Amino acid sequence: MRKFNITVNGTNYEVDVEEIVDGVAQPSVAPVAQAAPKAAPKKAAAPAVGAGEPVKAPMPGLVKELKVANGATVKKGDAVVVLEAMKMDNDIAATCDGVVTYSVSAGSNVNSGDVLCTIA
């Protein structure tokens, strides 16, 4: 078994990995001296999108389309962004009535929880 530290979406995990060769588990080897793990790079701060209620990405994906123009007035439930995830288009709806201010553009990759726009 070998131990590894991995980072997934900013969360660190320690995992044990067993090597298998030709269907047979290999004997453990003495651990190799390693340099101290590097700190994960800090994520850049999200751009300021103005006051209002944020509309966040529910899953990681690609912003395929902005459904309304920046500064347009929308009603709660109107689609504001089309997010492509797992080869499916997902309409992301406005969470309240108001004016849309986008913080992403078409073609942007986003992570779960990233602010797509705000509605004020």
PDB file of N, CA, C and O in Angstrom, residues 69-110:
ATOM      1  N   ALA A  69     -30.133  39.352 -21.822  1.00  0.00           N
ATOM      2  CA  ALA A  69     -29.047  40.327 -21.896  1.00  0.00           C
ATOM      3  C   ALA A  69     -28.668  40.814 -20.503  1.00  0.00           C
ATOM      4  O   ALA A  69     -29.496  40.819 -19.589  1.00  0.00           O
ATOM      5  N   ASN A  70     -27.409  41.217 -20.357  1.00  0.00           N
ATOM      6  CA  ASN A  70     -26.955  41.809 -19.110  1.00  0.00           C
ATOM      7  C   ASN A  70     -27.767  43.078 -18.870  1.00  0.00           C
ATOM      8  O   ASN A  70     -27.909  43.907 -19.762  1.00  0.00           O
ATOM      9  N   GLY A  71     -28.349  43.221 -17.692  1.00  0.00           N
ATOM     10  CA  GLY A  71     -29.173  44.383 -17.382  1.00  0.00           C
ATOM     11  C   GLY A  71     -30.656  44.177 -17.670  1.00  0.00           C
ATOM     12  O   GLY A  71     -31.464  45.068 -17.421  1.00  0.00           O
ATOM     13  N   ALA A  72     -31.025  42.993 -18.171  1.00  0.00           N
ATOM     14  CA  ALA A  72     -32.438  42.709 -18.465  1.00  0.00           C
ATOM     15  C   ALA A  72     -33.205  42.432 -17.176  1.00  0.00           C
ATOM     16  O   ALA A  72     -32.646  41.966 -16.190  1.00  0.00           O
ATOM     17  N   THR A  73     -34.503  42.727 -17.203  1.00  0.00           N
ATOM     18  CA  THR A  73     -35.375  42.450 -16.062  1.00  0.00           C
ATOM     19  C   THR A  73     -35.956  41.053 -16.228  1.00  0.00           C
ATOM     20  O   THR A  73     -36.422  40.692 -17.308  1.00  0.00           O
ATOM     21  N   VAL A  74     -35.906  40.253 -15.145  1.00  0.00           N
ATOM     22  CA  VAL A  74     -36.421  38.880 -15.174  1.00  0.00           C
ATOM     23  C   VAL A  74     -37.377  38.657 -14.013  1.00  0.00           C
ATOM     24  O   VAL A  74     -37.371  39.397 -13.036  1.00  0.00           O
ATOM     25  N   LYS A  75     -38.192  37.647 -14.150  1.00  0.00           N
ATOM     26  CA  LYS A  75     -39.098  37.207 -13.086  1.00  0.00           C
ATOM     27  C   LYS A  75     -38.534  35.933 -12.467  1.00  0.00           C
ATOM     28  O   LYS A  75     -37.807  35.176 -13.120  1.00  0.00           O
ATOM     29  N   LYS A  76     -38.888  35.678 -11.225  1.00  0.00           N
ATOM     30  CA  LYS A  76     -38.450  34.457 -10.542  1.00  0.00           C
ATOM     31  C   LYS A  76     -38.867  33.257 -11.388  1.00  0.00           C
ATOM     32  O   LYS A  76     -40.001  33.151 -11.834  1.00  0.00           O
ATOM     33  N   GLY A  77     -37.913  32.351 -11.633  1.00  0.00           N
ATOM     34  CA  GLY A  77     -38.173  31.142 -12.409  1.00  0.00           C
ATOM     35  C   GLY A  77     -37.781  31.250 -13.876  1.00  0.00           C
ATOM     36  O   GLY A  77     -37.695  30.240 -14.566  1.00  0.00           O
ATOM     37  N   ASP A  78     -37.538  32.466 -14.378  1.00  0.00           N
ATOM     38  CA  ASP A  78     -37.087  32.623 -15.767  1.00  0.00           C
ATOM     39  C   ASP A  78     -35.684  32.034 -15.907  1.00  0.00           C
ATOM     40  O   ASP A  78     -34.832  32.200 -15.029  1.00  0.00           O
ATOM     41  N   ALA A  79     -35.413  31.372 -17.034  1.00  0.00           N
ATOM     42  CA  ALA A  79     -34.073  30.848 -17.299  1.00  0.00           C
ATOM     43  C   ALA A  79     -33.129  32.007 -17.573  1.00  0.00           C
ATOM     44  O   ALA A  79     -33.447  32.895 -18.367  1.00  0.00           O
ATOM     45  N   VAL A  80     -31.978  32.021 -16.899  1.00  0.00           N
ATOM     46  CA  VAL A  80     -30.995  33.085 -17.117  1.00  0.00           C
ATOM     47  C   VAL A  80     -29.699  32.555 -17.727  1.00  0.00           C
ATOM     48  O   VAL A  80     -28.993  33.288 -18.411  1.00  0.00           O
ATOM     49  N   VAL A  81     -29.381  31.281 -17.494  1.00  0.00           N
ATOM     50  CA  VAL A  81     -28.144  30.673 -18.000  1.00  0.00           C
ATOM     51  C   VAL A  81     -28.442  29.245 -18.424  1.00  0.00           C
ATOM     52  O   VAL A  81     -29.239  28.553 -17.785  1.00  0.00           O
ATOM     53  N   VAL A  82     -27.793  28.802 -19.520  1.00  0.00           N
ATOM     54  CA  VAL A  82     -27.817  27.381 -19.893  1.00  0.00           C
ATOM     55  C   VAL A  82     -26.443  26.832 -19.523  1.00  0.00           C
ATOM     56  O   VAL A  82     -25.421  27.310 -20.021  1.00  0.00           O
ATOM     57  N   LEU A  83     -26.426  25.848 -18.619  1.00  0.00           N
ATOM     58  CA  LEU A  83     -25.199  25.232 -18.130  1.00  0.00           C
ATOM     59  C   LEU A  83     -25.128  23.808 -18.663  1.00  0.00           C
ATOM     60  O   LEU A  83     -26.030  23.010 -18.425  1.00  0.00           O
ATOM     61  N   GLU A  84     -24.062  23.510 -19.416  1.00  0.00           N
ATOM     62  CA  GLU A  84     -23.886  22.158 -19.941  1.00  0.00           C
ATOM     63  C   GLU A  84     -23.070  21.350 -18.947  1.00  0.00           C
ATOM     64  O   GLU A  84     -21.959  21.731 -18.576  1.00  0.00           O
ATOM     65  N   ALA A  85     -23.660  20.249 -18.473  1.00  0.00           N
ATOM     66  CA  ALA A  85     -22.979  19.359 -17.539  1.00  0.00           C
ATOM     67  C   ALA A  85     -23.317  17.932 -17.929  1.00  0.00           C
ATOM     68  O   ALA A  85     -24.485  17.619 -18.167  1.00  0.00           O
ATOM     69  N   MET A  86     -22.324  17.089 -17.999  1.00  0.00           N
ATOM     70  CA  MET A  86     -22.499  15.681 -18.371  1.00  0.00           C
ATOM     71  C   MET A  86     -23.256  15.551 -19.690  1.00  0.00           C
ATOM     72  O   MET A  86     -24.171  14.742 -19.833  1.00  0.00           O
ATOM     73  N   LYS A  87     -22.903  16.433 -20.661  1.00  0.00           N
ATOM     74  CA  LYS A  87     -23.464  16.436 -22.008  1.00  0.00           C
ATOM     75  C   LYS A  87     -24.960  16.714 -22.034  1.00  0.00           C
ATOM     76  O   LYS A  87     -25.660  16.349 -22.957  1.00  0.00           O
ATOM     77  N   MET A  88     -25.462  17.365 -20.977  1.00  0.00           N
ATOM     78  CA  MET A  88     -26.870  17.761 -20.925  1.00  0.00           C
ATOM     79  C   MET A  88     -26.945  19.260 -20.700  1.00  0.00           C
ATOM     80  O   MET A  88     -26.148  19.821 -19.959  1.00  0.00           O
ATOM     81  N   ASP A  89     -27.910  19.924 -21.346  1.00  0.00           N
ATOM     82  CA  ASP A  89     -28.135  21.347 -21.124  1.00  0.00           C
ATOM     83  C   ASP A  89     -29.096  21.515 -19.956  1.00  0.00           C
ATOM     84  O   ASP A  89     -30.156  20.898 -19.925  1.00  0.00           O
ATOM     85  N   ASN A  90     -28.702  22.355 -18.999  1.00  0.00           N
ATOM     86  CA  ASN A  90     -29.506  22.601 -17.808  1.00  0.00           C
ATOM     87  C   ASN A  90     -29.833  24.089 -17.736  1.00  0.00           C
ATOM     88  O   ASN A  90     -28.917  24.916 -17.720  1.00  0.00           O
ATOM     89  N   ASP A  91     -31.126  24.427 -17.708  1.00  0.00           N
ATOM     90  CA  ASP A  91     -31.531  25.819 -17.545  1.00  0.00           C
ATOM     91  C   ASP A  91     -31.394  26.192 -16.081  1.00  0.00           C
ATOM     92  O   ASP A  91     -31.941  25.521 -15.207  1.00  0.00           O
ATOM     93  N   ILE A  92     -30.667  27.269 -15.812  1.00  0.00           N
ATOM     94  CA  ILE A  92     -30.519  27.777 -14.456  1.00  0.00           C
ATOM     95  C   ILE A  92     -31.472  28.964 -14.332  1.00  0.00           C
ATOM     96  O   ILE A  92     -31.398  29.915 -15.117  1.00  0.00           O
ATOM     97  N   ALA A  93     -32.362  28.901 -13.350  1.00  0.00           N
ATOM     98  CA  ALA A  93     -33.448  29.869 -13.229  1.00  0.00           C
ATOM     99  C   ALA A  93     -33.116  31.003 -12.265  1.00  0.00           C
ATOM    100  O   ALA A  93     -32.337  30.835 -11.321  1.00  0.00           O
ATOM    101  N   ALA A  94     -33.763  32.138 -12.517  1.00  0.00           N
ATOM    102  CA  ALA A  94     -33.658  33.291 -11.617  1.00  0.00           C
ATOM    103  C   ALA A  94     -34.286  32.915 -10.278  1.00  0.00           C
ATOM    104  O   ALA A  94     -35.332  32.267 -10.227  1.00  0.00           O
ATOM    105  N   THR A  95     -33.644  33.334  -9.204  1.00  0.00           N
ATOM    106  CA  THR A  95     -34.131  32.999  -7.857  1.00  0.00           C
ATOM    107  C   THR A  95     -35.083  34.050  -7.305  1.00  0.00           C
ATOM    108  O   THR A  95     -35.678  33.847  -6.256  1.00  0.00           O
ATOM    109  N   CYS A  96     -35.195  35.190  -8.014  1.00  0.00           N
ATOM    110  CA  CYS A  96     -36.093  36.258  -7.590  1.00  0.00           C
ATOM    111  C   CYS A  96     -36.346  37.184  -8.778  1.00  0.00           C
ATOM    112  O   CYS A  96     -35.718  37.031  -9.824  1.00  0.00           O
ATOM    113  N   ASP A  97     -37.260  38.128  -8.617  1.00  0.00           N
ATOM    114  CA  ASP A  97     -37.508  39.141  -9.636  1.00  0.00           C
ATOM    115  C   ASP A  97     -36.410  40.194  -9.551  1.00  0.00           C
ATOM    116  O   ASP A  97     -35.926  40.509  -8.460  1.00  0.00           O
ATOM    117  N   GLY A  98     -36.018  40.775 -10.700  1.00  0.00           N
ATOM    118  CA  GLY A  98     -35.049  41.862 -10.671  1.00  0.00           C
ATOM    119  C   GLY A  98     -34.271  41.996 -11.955  1.00  0.00           C
ATOM    120  O   GLY A  98     -34.648  41.444 -12.994  1.00  0.00           O
ATOM    121  N   VAL A  99     -33.163  42.724 -11.869  1.00  0.00           N
ATOM    122  CA  VAL A  99     -32.296  42.998 -13.015  1.00  0.00           C
ATOM    123  C   VAL A  99     -31.053  42.122 -12.916  1.00  0.00           C
ATOM    124  O   VAL A  99     -30.411  42.048 -11.866  1.00  0.00           O
ATOM    125  N   VAL A 100     -30.694  41.474 -14.034  1.00  0.00           N
ATOM    126  CA  VAL A 100     -29.577  40.521 -14.080  1.00  0.00           C
ATOM    127  C   VAL A 100     -28.253  41.243 -14.321  1.00  0.00           C
ATOM    128  O   VAL A 100     -28.167  42.093 -15.207  1.00  0.00           O
ATOM    129  N   THR A 101     -27.238  40.869 -13.533  1.00  0.00           N
ATOM    130  CA  THR A 101     -25.855  41.301 -13.759  1.00  0.00           C
ATOM    131  C   THR A 101     -25.002  40.037 -13.789  1.00  0.00           C
ATOM    132  O   THR A 101     -24.855  39.356 -12.776  1.00  0.00           O
ATOM    133  N   TYR A 102     -24.461  39.701 -14.973  1.00  0.00           N
ATOM    134  CA  TYR A 102     -23.684  38.466 -15.126  1.00  0.00           C
ATOM    135  C   TYR A 102     -22.268  38.622 -14.595  1.00  0.00           C
ATOM    136  O   TYR A 102     -21.667  39.689 -14.681  1.00  0.00           O
ATOM    137  N   SER A 103     -21.733  37.514 -14.069  1.00  0.00           N
ATOM    138  CA  SER A 103     -20.339  37.457 -13.651  1.00  0.00           C
ATOM    139  C   SER A 103     -19.574  36.417 -14.467  1.00  0.00           C
ATOM    140  O   SER A 103     -18.407  36.159 -14.201  1.00  0.00           O
ATOM    141  N   VAL A 104     -20.247  35.800 -15.444  1.00  0.00           N
ATOM    142  CA  VAL A 104     -19.626  34.818 -16.338  1.00  0.00           C
ATOM    143  C   VAL A 104     -20.000  35.180 -17.771  1.00  0.00           C
ATOM    144  O   VAL A 104     -20.883  36.004 -18.000  1.00  0.00           O
ATOM    145  N   SER A 105     -19.346  34.538 -18.708  1.00  0.00           N
ATOM    146  CA  SER A 105     -19.695  34.720 -20.113  1.00  0.00           C
ATOM    147  C   SER A 105     -19.860  33.349 -20.754  1.00  0.00           C
ATOM    148  O   SER A 105     -19.427  32.335 -20.196  1.00  0.00           O
ATOM    149  N   ALA A 106     -20.494  33.323 -21.916  1.00  0.00           N
ATOM    150  CA  ALA A 106     -20.670  32.058 -22.638  1.00  0.00           C
ATOM    151  C   ALA A 106     -19.283  31.478 -22.921  1.00  0.00           C
ATOM    152  O   ALA A 106     -18.357  32.197 -23.293  1.00  0.00           O
ATOM    153  N   GLY A 107     -19.133  30.181 -22.692  1.00  0.00           N
ATOM    154  CA  GLY A 107     -17.861  29.506 -22.900  1.00  0.00           C
ATOM    155  C   GLY A 107     -17.037  29.355 -21.636  1.00  0.00           C
ATOM    156  O   GLY A 107     -16.013  28.691 -21.648  1.00  0.00           O
ATOM    157  N   SER A 108     -17.490  29.967 -20.532  1.00  0.00           N
ATOM    158  CA  SER A 108     -16.768  29.869 -19.257  1.00  0.00           C
ATOM    159  C   SER A 108     -17.007  28.514 -18.606  1.00  0.00           C
ATOM    160  O   SER A 108     -18.116  27.991 -18.651  1.00  0.00           O
ATOM    161  N   ASN A 109     -15.976  27.969 -17.986  1.00  0.00           N
ATOM    162  CA  ASN A 109     -16.127  26.775 -17.155  1.00  0.00           C
ATOM    163  C   ASN A 109     -16.346  27.243 -15.721  1.00  0.00           C
ATOM    164  O   ASN A 109     -15.656  28.141 -15.257  1.00  0.00           O
ATOM    165  N   VAL A 110     -17.310  26.633 -15.038  1.00  0.00           N
ATOM    166  CA  VAL A 110     -17.606  27.012 -13.652  1.00  0.00           C
ATOM    167  C   VAL A 110     -17.603  25.782 -12.774  1.00  0.00           C
ATOM    168  O   VAL A 110     -17.809  24.665 -13.240  1.00  0.00           O
TER     169      VAL A 110
END
